[in-house]
Amino acid sequence: MRKQLNIKTMWKEEDNKLKSSLTFKDFEEAMAFMNEVAAVAHEMDHHPWWSNVYNKVNIELYTHDAGNTVTIRDHKLAKRIEEIYDKFKS
């Protein structure tokens, strides 16, 4: 069994990816969130696939080097993304 971190229900594992769809109050807030996540992803050298339309951000996490499947690296980044998202919900 692969090791996992305790991540919130904002993530679902599907098609060998961790997926999440997030909604923000507006485009500016969505972009601020993405900028914070980008800095963390760069620091971790693990970059998400994501898309943005106005106030919605869709994220997929998976590890290319592991054959395009979910690994502990994805769970670690998912946990950091949750922490960032929690700041925007406050």
PDB file of C-alpha atoms in Angstrom:
ATOM      1  CA  MET A   1       0.000   0.000   0.000  1.00  0.00           C
ATOM      2  CA  ARG A   2       1.334   3.410  -0.899  1.00  0.00           C
ATOM      3  CA  LYS A   3       1.932   5.924   1.866  1.00  0.00           C
ATOM      4  CA  GLN A   4      -0.553   8.795   2.031  1.00  0.00           C
ATOM      5  CA  LEU A   5      -1.013  11.893   4.115  1.00  0.00           C
ATOM      6  CA  ASN A   6      -4.328  12.791   5.658  1.00  0.00           C
ATOM      7  CA  ILE A   7      -5.744  15.214   3.113  1.00  0.00           C
ATOM      8  CA  LYS A   8      -9.173  16.791   3.224  1.00  0.00           C
ATOM      9  CA  THR A   9     -12.223  15.851   1.228  1.00  0.00           C
ATOM     10  CA  MET A  10     -11.525  18.728  -1.155  1.00  0.00           C
ATOM     11  CA  TRP A  11      -9.448  16.126  -3.034  1.00  0.00           C
ATOM     12  CA  LYS A  12     -10.615  13.025  -4.846  1.00  0.00           C
ATOM     13  CA  GLU A  13      -8.355  10.385  -6.326  1.00  0.00           C
ATOM     14  CA  GLU A  14      -9.483   9.554  -9.827  1.00  0.00           C
ATOM     15  CA  ASP A  15      -7.684   8.357 -12.989  1.00  0.00           C
ATOM     16  CA  ASN A  16      -4.364   8.123 -11.097  1.00  0.00           C
ATOM     17  CA  LYS A  17      -4.600  11.802 -10.121  1.00  0.00           C
ATOM     18  CA  LEU A  18      -5.558  13.842  -7.078  1.00  0.00           C
ATOM     19  CA  LYS A  19      -8.180  16.301  -8.292  1.00  0.00           C
ATOM     20  CA  SER A  20      -9.793  19.358  -6.784  1.00  0.00           C
ATOM     21  CA  SER A  21     -12.085  22.123  -8.021  1.00  0.00           C
ATOM     22  CA  LEU A  22     -12.027  25.323  -5.985  1.00  0.00           C
ATOM     23  CA  THR A  23     -14.171  28.443  -6.108  1.00  0.00           C
ATOM     24  CA  PHE A  24     -13.115  31.919  -4.997  1.00  0.00           C
ATOM     25  CA  LYS A  25     -14.988  35.201  -4.623  1.00  0.00           C
ATOM     26  CA  ASP A  26     -13.548  36.615  -7.872  1.00  0.00           C
ATOM     27  CA  PHE A  27     -10.775  36.383 -10.452  1.00  0.00           C
ATOM     28  CA  GLU A  28      -8.340  38.438  -8.402  1.00  0.00           C
ATOM     29  CA  GLU A  29      -8.634  36.088  -5.414  1.00  0.00           C
ATOM     30  CA  ALA A  30      -8.257  33.013  -7.637  1.00  0.00           C
ATOM     31  CA  MET A  31      -5.066  34.475  -9.118  1.00  0.00           C
ATOM     32  CA  ALA A  32      -3.661  35.355  -5.685  1.00  0.00           C
ATOM     33  CA  PHE A  33      -4.262  31.746  -4.602  1.00  0.00           C
ATOM     34  CA  MET A  34      -2.571  30.411  -7.739  1.00  0.00           C
ATOM     35  CA  ASN A  35       0.432  32.682  -7.195  1.00  0.00           C
ATOM     36  CA  GLU A  36       0.888  31.380  -3.641  1.00  0.00           C
ATOM     37  CA  VAL A  37       0.567  27.777  -4.800  1.00  0.00           C
ATOM     38  CA  ALA A  38       3.028  28.437  -7.639  1.00  0.00           C
ATOM     39  CA  ALA A  39       5.676  29.591  -5.163  1.00  0.00           C
ATOM     40  CA  VAL A  40       5.194  26.478  -3.002  1.00  0.00           C
ATOM     41  CA  ALA A  41       5.167  24.159  -6.019  1.00  0.00           C
ATOM     42  CA  HIS A  42       8.389  25.718  -7.270  1.00  0.00           C
ATOM     43  CA  GLU A  43       9.972  25.332  -3.811  1.00  0.00           C
ATOM     44  CA  MET A  44       8.922  21.649  -3.755  1.00  0.00           C
ATOM     45  CA  ASP A  45       9.937  21.138  -7.411  1.00  0.00           C
ATOM     46  CA  HIS A  46       6.550  19.522  -8.015  1.00  0.00           C
ATOM     47  CA  HIS A  47       4.199  21.390 -10.301  1.00  0.00           C
ATOM     48  CA  PRO A  48       0.442  20.892 -10.701  1.00  0.00           C
ATOM     49  CA  TRP A  49      -1.629  20.723 -13.827  1.00  0.00           C
ATOM     50  CA  TRP A  50      -4.254  23.397 -13.365  1.00  0.00           C
ATOM     51  CA  SER A  51      -6.684  25.642 -15.130  1.00  0.00           C
ATOM     52  CA  ASN A  52      -8.495  28.834 -14.231  1.00  0.00           C
ATOM     53  CA  VAL A  53     -11.652  30.477 -15.505  1.00  0.00           C
ATOM     54  CA  TYR A  54     -12.699  33.617 -13.625  1.00  0.00           C
ATOM     55  CA  ASN A  55     -13.187  32.486  -9.991  1.00  0.00           C
ATOM     56  CA  LYS A  56     -12.692  28.722 -10.496  1.00  0.00           C
ATOM     57  CA  VAL A  57      -9.426  26.799 -10.245  1.00  0.00           C
ATOM     58  CA  ASN A  58      -9.156  23.120 -11.190  1.00  0.00           C
ATOM     59  CA  ILE A  59      -6.076  21.224 -10.022  1.00  0.00           C
ATOM     60  CA  GLU A  60      -4.687  17.791 -10.838  1.00  0.00           C
ATOM     61  CA  LEU A  61      -1.676  16.323  -9.051  1.00  0.00           C
ATOM     62  CA  TYR A  62       0.293  13.302 -10.228  1.00  0.00           C
ATOM     63  CA  THR A  63       3.948  12.367 -10.538  1.00  0.00           C
ATOM     64  CA  HIS A  64       5.423  12.033 -14.026  1.00  0.00           C
ATOM     65  CA  ASP A  65       8.582  10.287 -12.785  1.00  0.00           C
ATOM     66  CA  ALA A  66       6.483   7.538 -11.161  1.00  0.00           C
ATOM     67  CA  GLY A  67       4.603   6.684 -14.325  1.00  0.00           C
ATOM     68  CA  ASN A  68       1.914   9.377 -14.067  1.00  0.00           C
ATOM     69  CA  THR A  69       0.400   8.144 -10.832  1.00  0.00           C
ATOM     70  CA  VAL A  70      -0.251   9.568  -7.367  1.00  0.00           C
ATOM     71  CA  THR A  71       2.688   9.470  -4.950  1.00  0.00           C
ATOM     72  CA  ILE A  72       3.568  10.881  -1.543  1.00  0.00           C
ATOM     73  CA  ARG A  73       4.899  13.976  -3.361  1.00  0.00           C
ATOM     74  CA  ASP A  74       1.370  14.677  -4.598  1.00  0.00           C
ATOM     75  CA  HIS A  75      -0.066  14.210  -1.127  1.00  0.00           C
ATOM     76  CA  LYS A  76       2.518  16.602   0.324  1.00  0.00           C
ATOM     77  CA  LEU A  77       1.703  19.263  -2.261  1.00  0.00           C
ATOM     78  CA  ALA A  78      -2.036  18.683  -1.761  1.00  0.00           C
ATOM     79  CA  LYS A  79      -1.575  19.298   1.970  1.00  0.00           C
ATOM     80  CA  ARG A  80       0.254  22.569   1.304  1.00  0.00           C
ATOM     81  CA  ILE A  81      -2.439  23.638  -1.173  1.00  0.00           C
ATOM     82  CA  GLU A  82      -5.077  22.953   1.495  1.00  0.00           C
ATOM     83  CA  GLU A  83      -3.241  25.206   3.934  1.00  0.00           C
ATOM     84  CA  ILE A  84      -3.152  28.010   1.366  1.00  0.00           C
ATOM     85  CA  TYR A  85      -6.802  27.519   0.449  1.00  0.00           C
ATOM     86  CA  ASP A  86      -7.811  27.642   4.137  1.00  0.00           C
ATOM     87  CA  LYS A  87      -6.374  31.178   4.349  1.00  0.00           C
ATOM     88  CA  PHE A  88      -8.636  32.298   1.516  1.00  0.00           C
ATOM     89  CA  LYS A  89     -11.755  30.798   3.099  1.00  0.00           C
ATOM     90  CA  SER A  90     -11.290  32.821   6.294  1.00  0.00           C
TER      91      SER A  90
END
